[in-house]
XYZ file of C-alpha atoms in Angstrom:
685
model
C 109.204 89.804 117.875
C 105.677 88.393 117.648
C 105.743 84.661 116.862
C 102.869 84.941 114.390
C 104.770 87.604 112.470
C 107.834 85.367 112.318
C 105.785 82.481 110.988
C 104.081 84.713 108.439
C 107.475 85.975 107.323
C 108.796 82.471 106.808
C 105.662 81.387 104.993
C 105.881 84.319 102.583
C 109.629 83.981 102.052
C 109.168 80.339 101.214
C 106.218 81.235 98.976
C 108.411 83.647 97.011
C 111.015 80.910 96.561
C 108.503 78.361 95.296
C 106.786 80.896 93.070
C 110.080 81.680 91.351
C 110.843 77.981 90.929
C 107.344 77.287 89.618
C 107.581 80.064 87.052
C 110.994 78.877 85.893
C 109.842 75.279 85.582
C 106.869 76.306 83.447
C 108.438 78.728 81.008
C 106.046 77.901 78.186
C 103.145 78.894 80.429
C 104.783 81.871 82.150
C 105.596 83.329 78.742
C 105.174 87.002 79.618
C 108.311 88.745 80.838
C 108.605 88.960 84.614
C 111.013 89.412 87.484
C 110.930 87.789 90.906
C 112.042 88.995 94.319
C 114.514 86.230 95.200
C 117.248 87.799 97.286
C 115.138 90.859 98.115
C 112.488 89.172 100.280
C 113.695 90.304 103.714
C 113.719 94.060 103.165
C 110.475 93.911 101.201
C 108.553 91.995 103.858
C 110.050 94.065 106.680
C 108.756 97.148 104.890
C 105.338 95.808 103.925
C 104.437 94.677 107.442
C 104.715 98.230 108.765
C 102.709 100.061 106.134
C 99.102 100.971 106.919
C 95.963 101.458 104.806
C 96.363 105.261 104.835
C 99.850 104.988 103.333
C 100.912 105.105 99.695
C 103.514 102.830 98.150
C 105.029 102.536 94.690
C 106.663 99.129 94.259
C 108.970 98.406 91.381
C 108.997 95.373 89.113
C 110.951 93.135 91.531
C 108.698 93.764 94.523
C 106.476 90.680 94.560
C 107.426 89.932 98.190
C 106.385 93.421 99.177
C 103.000 92.773 97.550
C 102.704 89.448 99.357
C 103.496 91.221 102.617
C 100.799 93.813 101.944
C 98.232 91.055 101.681
C 97.885 90.000 98.069
C 97.762 86.260 97.537
C 100.023 84.295 95.212
C 96.937 83.564 93.117
C 96.210 87.277 92.639
C 99.809 87.948 91.660
C 99.788 84.988 89.280
C 96.722 86.386 87.534
C 98.878 89.349 86.556
C 101.830 87.102 85.732
C 99.679 85.275 83.183
C 97.857 88.451 82.040
C 94.448 87.115 82.984
C 91.098 88.892 82.986
C 90.843 89.083 86.773
C 94.341 90.464 87.317
C 93.391 92.811 90.184
C 95.759 95.550 89.089
C 95.574 95.996 85.310
C 93.112 93.452 83.956
C 95.803 91.647 81.968
C 97.278 94.806 80.479
C 100.637 95.028 82.215
C 103.499 92.991 83.591
C 103.963 91.023 86.773
C 104.480 93.179 89.872
C 103.087 96.278 88.167
C 100.250 97.044 90.572
C 97.625 99.758 90.740
C 95.297 99.563 93.690
C 92.716 101.488 95.668
C 91.780 98.691 98.074
C 90.597 100.225 101.331
C 92.394 97.796 103.644
C 95.792 98.201 101.984
C 98.126 101.076 101.135
C 97.165 102.815 97.900
C 99.286 102.183 94.811
C 99.234 104.515 91.797
C 99.812 103.171 88.286
C 103.258 101.604 88.000
C 105.239 101.818 84.779
C 108.158 99.607 83.817
C 110.394 102.583 83.037
C 113.373 102.492 85.390
C 113.163 105.107 88.115
C 110.227 106.935 86.565
C 107.978 106.242 89.558
C 110.113 108.593 91.654
C 108.403 111.735 90.359
C 104.733 110.635 90.447
C 105.236 109.135 93.913
C 106.904 112.289 95.168
C 103.854 114.053 93.769
C 101.734 111.931 96.115
C 103.789 113.193 99.077
C 103.503 116.745 97.745
C 99.730 116.357 97.575
C 99.457 114.941 101.082
C 101.519 117.820 102.438
C 99.162 120.289 100.772
C 96.096 118.541 102.208
C 97.614 118.713 105.675
C 98.301 122.420 105.232
C 94.788 123.369 104.163
C 92.755 121.142 106.427
C 94.740 120.702 109.641
C 93.655 117.100 109.526
C 94.060 114.148 107.215
C 90.950 112.524 105.833
C 92.893 109.391 104.938
C 94.251 108.591 108.374
C 93.664 105.749 110.780
C 93.829 106.395 114.515
C 95.212 109.882 113.897
C 98.396 108.519 112.308
C 99.544 110.542 109.334
C 100.234 108.733 106.052
C 103.686 108.072 104.702
C 104.705 107.568 101.104
C 107.182 104.899 100.053
C 108.887 104.719 96.672
C 110.846 101.555 95.920
C 113.457 100.990 93.225
C 116.797 99.410 92.427
C 120.100 101.170 92.961
C 120.852 101.362 89.228
C 117.800 103.581 88.744
C 119.394 106.326 90.829
C 121.444 107.361 87.806
C 118.255 108.545 86.090
C 117.993 112.331 86.007
C 114.318 112.248 86.934
C 115.166 110.577 90.248
C 117.358 113.575 91.000
C 114.456 115.923 90.220
C 112.297 114.019 92.697
C 115.005 114.145 95.383
C 115.463 117.873 94.832
C 111.783 118.617 95.323
C 111.440 116.263 98.291
C 114.212 117.896 100.291
C 113.260 121.410 99.224
C 109.676 120.963 100.445
C 110.449 118.497 103.286
C 108.015 115.894 101.985
C 106.940 112.790 103.957
C 108.471 110.228 101.616
C 110.816 107.252 101.922
C 112.962 106.196 98.985
C 113.712 102.509 99.478
C 116.655 101.568 97.293
C 117.388 97.859 96.900
C 120.978 97.418 95.755
C 121.828 94.012 94.305
C 124.872 95.412 92.454
C 123.408 94.768 89.014
C 121.538 96.825 86.424
C 120.657 94.018 84.002
C 124.159 93.061 82.824
C 125.814 96.282 83.945
C 127.647 95.900 87.227
C 127.623 98.591 89.881
C 131.297 99.290 89.148
C 130.540 99.853 85.470
C 127.363 101.847 85.798
C 127.578 104.243 88.715
C 130.208 106.274 90.487
C 128.607 105.841 93.899
C 125.808 104.075 95.700
C 122.486 105.754 96.327
C 123.513 106.189 99.961
C 126.527 108.285 99.020
C 124.553 110.080 96.318
C 121.854 111.107 98.797
C 124.466 112.889 100.865
C 124.393 115.686 98.276
C 120.723 116.429 98.964
C 120.737 118.523 102.105
C 117.802 117.536 104.270
C 117.577 113.938 103.073
C 117.938 111.603 106.039
C 119.648 108.342 105.060
C 120.510 104.953 106.448
C 122.131 101.728 105.285
C 120.898 98.258 106.134
C 121.636 94.641 105.284
C 118.501 93.989 103.273
C 118.996 90.244 103.439
C 118.578 90.280 107.225
C 114.892 90.478 108.127
C 115.454 91.489 111.749
C 117.822 94.362 110.954
C 115.591 95.453 108.087
C 112.499 95.422 110.289
C 114.150 97.589 112.935
C 115.462 100.110 110.411
C 112.184 100.392 108.527
C 110.249 100.776 111.768
C 112.499 103.635 112.818
C 112.300 105.348 109.435
C 108.545 104.942 108.965
C 107.838 106.146 112.509
C 110.093 109.155 111.958
C 108.360 110.137 108.715
C 104.910 109.753 110.297
C 105.880 112.138 113.049
C 108.460 114.539 111.616
C 107.292 114.687 107.959
C 110.663 114.649 106.234
C 112.275 112.599 103.462
C 114.451 109.538 103.988
C 116.548 107.297 101.778
C 117.054 103.690 102.867
C 119.879 101.916 101.072
C 119.346 98.163 101.439
C 122.106 95.839 100.310
C 120.534 92.696 98.832
C 121.458 89.809 96.594
C 120.069 88.772 93.212
C 119.389 85.036 93.262
C 117.223 84.687 90.191
C 117.313 86.110 86.679
C 117.121 89.814 85.947
C 113.916 88.939 84.121
C 112.593 85.764 82.597
C 113.898 87.052 79.271
C 117.373 88.052 80.505
C 118.543 84.983 82.345
C 121.354 84.913 84.888
C 123.416 82.405 82.925
C 123.609 84.854 80.017
C 125.987 87.223 81.781
C 126.803 86.166 85.363
C 129.745 84.012 86.381
C 129.491 80.989 88.662
C 131.613 82.875 91.165
C 129.216 85.809 91.204
C 126.168 83.566 91.579
C 127.805 81.680 94.442
C 128.723 84.906 96.209
C 125.124 86.131 96.037
C 123.795 82.766 97.199
C 125.795 83.090 100.420
C 123.436 85.927 101.452
C 120.152 84.222 100.588
C 117.618 85.778 103.039
C 115.593 82.564 103.328
C 118.170 80.269 104.994
C 119.422 83.230 107.037
C 115.964 83.729 108.469
C 115.280 80.013 108.827
C 118.454 79.460 110.824
C 117.412 82.169 113.280
C 113.949 80.791 113.969
C 114.403 77.025 113.678
C 115.326 76.686 117.357
C 112.137 78.492 118.373
C 109.741 76.510 116.166
C 111.553 73.258 115.468
C 112.585 71.592 112.247
C 109.421 69.522 111.975
C 107.115 72.516 112.218
C 109.028 74.476 109.573
C 108.953 71.480 107.256
C 105.211 71.265 107.812
C 104.883 74.921 106.763
C 106.985 74.231 103.689
C 104.704 71.365 102.653
C 101.634 73.549 103.159
C 103.154 76.325 101.074
C 104.143 73.887 98.353
C 100.568 72.652 98.090
C 99.202 76.192 98.184
C 101.492 77.516 95.438
C 100.726 74.572 93.176
C 97.006 75.053 93.738
C 97.177 78.797 93.101
C 99.218 78.289 89.945
C 96.794 75.732 88.519
C 93.851 77.997 89.288
C 95.589 80.944 87.645
C 96.311 78.903 84.523
C 92.639 77.962 84.303
C 91.408 81.516 84.887
C 89.639 83.387 82.097
C 91.487 85.441 79.510
C 90.574 89.127 79.069
C 87.710 89.990 76.733
C 89.304 91.341 73.556
C 86.123 93.288 72.814
C 86.915 95.486 75.844
C 90.489 96.316 74.902
C 89.622 99.965 74.219
C 87.947 100.556 77.560
C 89.462 102.908 80.151
C 91.475 105.091 77.769
C 89.581 107.928 79.418
C 86.957 108.161 82.117
C 83.763 109.999 81.123
C 83.786 113.765 81.433
C 80.739 115.533 82.876
C 81.169 118.373 80.372
C 79.256 117.402 77.250
C 77.238 120.530 76.405
C 78.087 124.201 76.064
C 76.639 126.088 79.027
C 76.595 129.609 80.454
C 76.646 132.904 78.588
C 79.320 133.322 75.966
C 78.547 137.030 75.333
C 76.874 138.467 78.434
C 75.572 142.014 78.164
C 77.571 144.778 79.755
C 80.877 142.937 79.693
C 84.013 144.333 78.066
C 86.290 142.604 75.644
C 89.310 140.871 77.142
C 92.516 139.511 75.710
C 93.264 135.775 75.637
C 95.892 135.832 78.351
C 93.415 137.443 80.714
C 90.719 134.945 79.769
C 92.938 132.137 81.031
C 93.870 134.113 84.134
C 90.239 134.885 84.973
C 89.175 131.282 84.389
C 91.814 129.958 86.769
C 91.005 132.621 89.344
C 87.334 131.611 89.307
C 88.260 127.930 89.540
C 90.567 128.523 92.495
C 87.921 130.585 94.263
C 85.472 127.712 93.971
C 87.735 124.725 94.572
C 90.466 124.554 97.201
C 91.786 121.407 95.542
C 93.159 123.510 92.667
C 96.857 124.383 92.775
C 99.012 126.085 90.140
C 102.741 125.678 89.767
C 105.549 125.862 87.224
C 108.517 128.002 86.289
C 108.126 131.678 87.233
C 104.364 131.525 87.825
C 104.719 132.534 91.464
C 104.255 135.803 93.291
C 107.390 137.553 92.075
C 106.569 137.458 88.336
C 103.239 135.740 87.706
C 104.446 134.005 84.558
C 106.713 135.243 81.786
C 103.554 136.207 79.877
C 101.860 137.501 83.062
C 99.371 134.673 82.599
C 99.354 134.005 86.355
C 99.596 137.623 87.484
C 98.152 138.302 90.971
C 97.154 134.664 91.571
C 99.815 133.998 94.209
C 98.941 137.237 96.030
C 95.284 136.296 95.993
C 95.493 132.597 96.912
C 98.786 132.282 98.733
C 102.133 130.790 97.858
C 101.068 127.355 99.058
C 98.613 127.233 96.126
C 100.506 129.183 93.440
C 104.253 128.698 93.463
C 107.435 128.510 91.446
C 109.338 125.347 90.671
C 112.889 124.847 89.551
C 113.690 124.173 85.902
C 112.270 120.665 86.135
C 109.830 119.986 83.314
C 109.752 116.286 84.146
C 108.830 116.998 87.761
C 106.304 119.678 86.852
C 104.453 117.300 84.542
C 104.974 113.970 86.320
C 104.119 115.188 89.814
C 100.546 115.800 88.672
C 100.047 112.016 88.665
C 100.504 111.848 92.426
C 98.730 115.127 93.107
C 95.693 113.907 91.195
C 95.770 110.512 92.919
C 95.249 112.087 96.354
C 92.325 114.142 95.065
C 93.882 117.450 94.030
C 93.419 119.222 90.698
C 96.807 120.564 89.590
C 97.299 123.113 86.837
C 100.931 123.302 85.752
C 102.837 125.256 83.172
C 105.752 124.540 80.877
C 107.213 127.901 79.989
C 107.561 127.331 76.223
C 106.571 124.469 73.945
C 110.210 124.029 72.967
C 110.971 122.954 76.542
C 108.250 120.356 76.950
C 110.479 117.543 75.731
C 112.217 116.864 79.078
C 108.731 116.157 80.428
C 107.741 113.788 77.647
C 108.933 110.717 79.518
C 106.448 111.445 82.289
C 103.689 112.497 79.894
C 104.005 109.351 77.779
C 105.051 106.738 80.328
C 103.092 107.787 83.376
C 100.271 110.241 82.633
C 98.894 108.952 79.345
C 98.892 105.282 80.380
C 97.694 105.659 83.968
C 93.948 105.424 83.387
C 94.223 102.648 80.804
C 96.665 100.421 82.665
C 94.923 100.872 86.016
C 91.566 99.995 84.419
C 90.183 103.400 85.294
C 91.367 103.481 88.904
C 93.835 106.324 88.394
C 92.919 108.798 85.666
C 95.179 111.838 85.940
C 93.144 115.015 86.303
C 95.503 117.801 85.319
C 95.882 120.755 82.978
C 99.302 121.273 81.413
C 99.564 124.780 79.965
C 102.008 125.198 77.081
C 102.595 128.514 75.268
C 103.237 127.752 71.592
C 103.804 129.379 68.230
C 105.985 131.899 66.465
C 105.814 135.653 66.192
C 108.041 138.659 66.647
C 111.412 136.944 66.372
C 111.050 134.357 69.132
C 113.726 132.278 67.486
C 114.472 128.552 67.478
C 113.746 127.825 71.156
C 110.707 130.003 71.868
C 108.538 129.492 68.793
C 107.809 125.797 68.639
C 104.620 124.083 67.545
C 104.336 120.640 69.126
C 100.813 119.441 68.405
C 101.810 116.589 66.091
C 104.184 115.168 68.678
C 101.551 115.483 71.393
C 98.852 113.944 69.239
C 100.980 110.849 68.789
C 100.407 110.190 72.516
C 97.195 108.334 73.228
C 95.406 108.977 76.522
C 95.636 112.777 76.662
C 93.338 115.524 75.389
C 94.559 118.621 73.575
C 92.926 122.035 73.317
C 94.087 124.888 71.068
C 91.900 127.989 71.535
C 92.088 130.904 69.118
C 90.196 133.579 71.077
C 89.465 134.693 74.609
C 85.978 133.196 74.889
C 87.176 129.791 73.760
C 90.147 130.039 76.090
C 87.937 130.597 79.117
C 85.347 127.991 78.166
C 87.903 125.321 77.318
C 89.938 126.021 80.471
C 86.827 125.394 82.553
C 86.014 122.223 80.608
C 89.586 121.015 81.015
C 89.440 121.549 84.768
C 86.249 119.573 85.247
C 87.421 116.819 82.928
C 88.894 114.003 85.058
C 91.445 113.239 82.327
C 94.786 114.878 81.443
C 94.556 117.938 79.196
C 97.282 119.870 77.419
C 96.276 123.468 76.677
C 98.235 124.828 73.717
C 98.105 128.609 73.980
C 99.475 130.686 71.114
C 101.561 133.413 72.629
C 101.073 135.523 69.487
C 97.353 135.643 70.295
C 97.731 136.321 74.029
C 97.541 140.127 73.623
C 96.381 140.394 69.983
C 99.567 142.287 69.155
C 100.004 140.495 65.833
C 98.320 142.507 63.048
C 95.029 140.925 62.037
C 94.380 139.156 65.344
C 92.196 141.815 66.957
C 89.269 139.375 66.933
C 91.088 137.151 69.404
C 89.758 139.666 71.940
C 86.177 138.838 72.868
C 83.521 139.700 75.383
C 84.377 137.876 78.588
C 82.008 134.920 79.032
C 80.090 134.466 82.257
C 81.555 132.747 85.273
C 79.615 129.565 84.505
C 80.503 129.452 80.813
C 81.945 126.144 79.743
C 82.826 124.833 76.289
C 83.044 121.059 75.788
C 85.929 119.443 73.974
C 85.367 118.061 70.492
C 83.154 120.937 69.308
C 84.584 122.918 66.404
C 83.246 126.273 65.299
C 82.344 127.817 61.947
C 84.005 131.213 62.308
C 83.243 132.254 58.735
C 80.458 130.908 56.549
C 80.409 130.739 52.757
C 77.374 131.913 50.838
C 74.937 129.159 49.972
C 74.843 130.213 46.312
C 78.587 129.684 45.888
C 78.347 126.347 47.671
C 75.422 125.206 45.524
C 77.308 126.171 42.357
C 80.486 124.343 43.381
C 82.446 127.572 43.763
C 83.355 127.439 47.466
C 86.089 125.985 49.657
C 86.462 125.189 53.339
C 89.587 125.826 55.418
C 90.135 123.530 58.406
C 92.476 125.198 60.868
C 93.154 126.298 64.461
C 95.167 128.821 66.457
C 96.887 131.490 64.379
C 95.662 129.729 61.241
C 92.164 131.071 61.932
C 93.390 134.629 61.358
C 95.435 133.816 58.280
C 92.384 132.075 56.839
C 89.982 134.919 57.611
C 92.350 137.501 56.141
C 92.788 135.469 52.966
C 89.025 134.927 52.682
C 88.547 138.663 52.158
C 89.964 138.151 48.672
C 87.236 135.588 47.883
C 84.088 137.154 49.264
C 81.445 134.577 50.094
C 83.454 131.635 48.760
C 85.335 130.558 51.888
C 84.168 128.729 54.999
C 86.590 128.679 57.936
C 86.401 125.964 60.589
C 88.198 126.543 63.884
C 88.847 123.121 65.430
C 89.294 124.522 68.972
C 90.363 121.082 70.247
C 92.678 118.732 68.368
C 91.737 115.705 70.466
C 88.932 114.957 70.621
C 88.303 116.269 67.130
C 84.970 117.438 65.725
C 85.018 115.059 62.781
C 81.303 115.507 62.107
C 81.735 119.257 61.513
C 84.864 118.722 59.423
C 83.345 116.104 57.149
C 80.035 117.892 56.726
C 81.844 121.077 55.682
C 84.082 119.247 53.214
C 81.134 117.368 51.713
C 79.249 120.646 51.314
C 82.018 122.487 49.508
C 83.980 119.755 47.724
C 87.223 121.624 48.226
C 89.346 121.690 51.384
C 92.521 123.292 52.648
C 93.983 122.108 55.964
C 96.022 124.972 57.398
C 98.598 124.687 60.183
C 101.494 126.650 61.649
C 103.529 123.474 62.098
C 106.128 122.359 59.611
C 104.040 120.544 57.035
C 105.732 117.222 56.313
C 104.418 114.329 58.453
C 102.261 116.713 60.468
C 98.870 116.362 62.137
C 97.514 118.481 59.286
C 98.694 115.992 56.675
C 97.280 113.096 58.676
C 93.945 114.919 58.950
C 93.972 115.585 55.218
C 94.378 111.860 54.627
C 91.404 111.069 56.856
C 89.309 113.686 55.108
C 90.262 112.253 51.715
C 89.177 108.783 52.762
C 85.914 109.838 54.416
C 84.873 112.417 51.807
C 86.377 110.934 48.645
C 83.113 110.828 46.683
C 82.360 114.468 47.476
C 85.732 115.989 46.578
C 86.165 118.001 43.384
C 89.941 118.231 43.890
C 92.465 116.586 46.238
C 92.627 117.941 49.787
C 95.381 120.532 50.116
C 97.642 121.172 53.094
C 99.551 124.342 53.906
C 101.980 124.583 56.782
C 105.312 126.097 57.653
C 108.365 125.272 55.596
C 110.104 122.052 56.541
C 113.040 123.474 58.475
C 114.166 122.036 61.842
C 113.785 125.291 63.792
C 112.264 128.737 63.530
C 114.938 131.267 62.526
C 115.457 134.277 64.781
C 115.570 136.907 62.043
C 112.121 138.401 61.387
C 112.463 138.152 57.636
C 113.435 134.506 57.835
C 110.625 133.818 60.329
C 108.097 135.309 57.911
C 109.532 133.237 55.089
C 109.018 130.017 57.051
C 105.518 130.703 58.349
C 102.250 130.600 56.443
C 100.443 133.914 56.071
C 97.336 135.371 54.460
C 99.095 135.859 51.135
C 100.260 132.239 50.953
C 96.775 131.045 51.908
C 95.257 133.240 49.186
C 97.559 131.742 46.585
C 96.519 128.244 47.580
C 92.812 129.155 47.584
C 93.089 130.633 44.128
C 94.433 127.356 42.801
C 91.745 125.316 44.589
C 88.900 127.482 43.283
C 90.086 127.245 39.679
C 89.245 123.523 39.498
């Protein structure tokens, strides 16, 4: 092996040792929670040295040696340790060894969360995206010297028990993705031993995934680790198939700075792990080649370097608190309505077709667009036929089915977006979005913010919502309040075909994550009173920006001037309940369709409330603790001086699920009659 590589390895191993000791000796300064790589250095460095700039890697929170091996300096890592302004990964926003990088001379690293095992799905999405790019272009634009990129996902063995890791494995072997799962097994999951927490190692577990190549290695032995990783990485570059590497390592330091080894580990256990310390193992193998004096000289140099880097990091500037709200989103180019909303000669279309036509036009114009989810493929085209004919038209490599894996469907868009694709995915019903919430909250919503804008997730997540026709407790859900509690995503809720098409286009060209809530009761206008959800199909270039509500029914000025009018703030099916109820109060009711719930058109809302002095916020969701009630509170605060009566809210009854029986469903939901009753009370004041 090259002598310079051996010396670099020793220097970095010794650096990792001194860094851990420095952090532990300065606990008042290194106050933010962190883990170190002591005991894992050999496998991490052996891996890092063989990765190339075209590759992608997702380290986990104990991978500081891997980052050192990729070329980051101790000083740069310490800036993140101390949450400093110039932390190169997150600008002081996230923990030690939580990188996010687009540096050209290093492998790319997507946003890294601290959630155990959760990086498996987004990183597998990177491999999925690279495979797609290879298929459509017959070349890779991110290669060096014609070598294809590999993807590496690193985690601890305890994380393999997470269900989302299984979803990633399933997809990787099914699609034969070019990904390596590097599992570092130190036999602990915080205080839970391997014997307590898992029935088998990751190596044995991987045996159940047909098509997953696997290998075991002593991860404390640099030479064995280097040979194994070279073989695996070379194989993936050439043969484009998934591997699992199970590396047995030792844990020499604390789980984290906050969960210290003396809290739960016996002296016997600590001594047993110390016997496999990679540093003396490696030193003993090279000391005869370089001599004791030379290695001691390196150690003195490293000691001086680490002390210098630590002092510089301590003195580095703190983040600017005035910029704490930056990078929640990146700017969208769609800020104005454009194109023809009602072109002459066009026929009316239903909402489900508006979405279908919008996606078809997008896919015709942009080969980066792919669509996937449960049952959206060629055989069915979606349970609502919302993807009908798309797979036939664009091919099954662009429009395809997935397994019942909501977490993978949602979380994979992180990796797909990172490599430059524009995924549109579908969750079959709102009631089944919850398995994907971990990815939506932990990975997607935080990616732009915690990477300081390096990795916004450009994706559309389509979610059919709402109750009608006896859908029952698991096919009728409204989930907007839960979604709106997540910061870092945008939410659209169209009520007609024109808005559906315009908002779908805006969502696609928005570089941020968008959830499209699509009321299945409006898809075909089968619900009585929803005929106006059908509209003239807008032009191909029609686009409707987010955050622009619409006055769908105006009140007469005379009633408004005389204090005899009311405004209804609503969206989705509520628009049609409101318009039907307004027929009983001719000229007295203004109806605002929000169209998007975040961003929200607060200017339109407040101006309407101030004009009329009376307001009803109408929602299909169960009322208590809902978005509608929160909005009513904001309206009350902003418009207090203009209100003649308190802001009213009307939503569904506060039951935990929508009953199956049609009579019970109708009893739970708002309707035009219930809205009329509430308006009558408001207008009496």
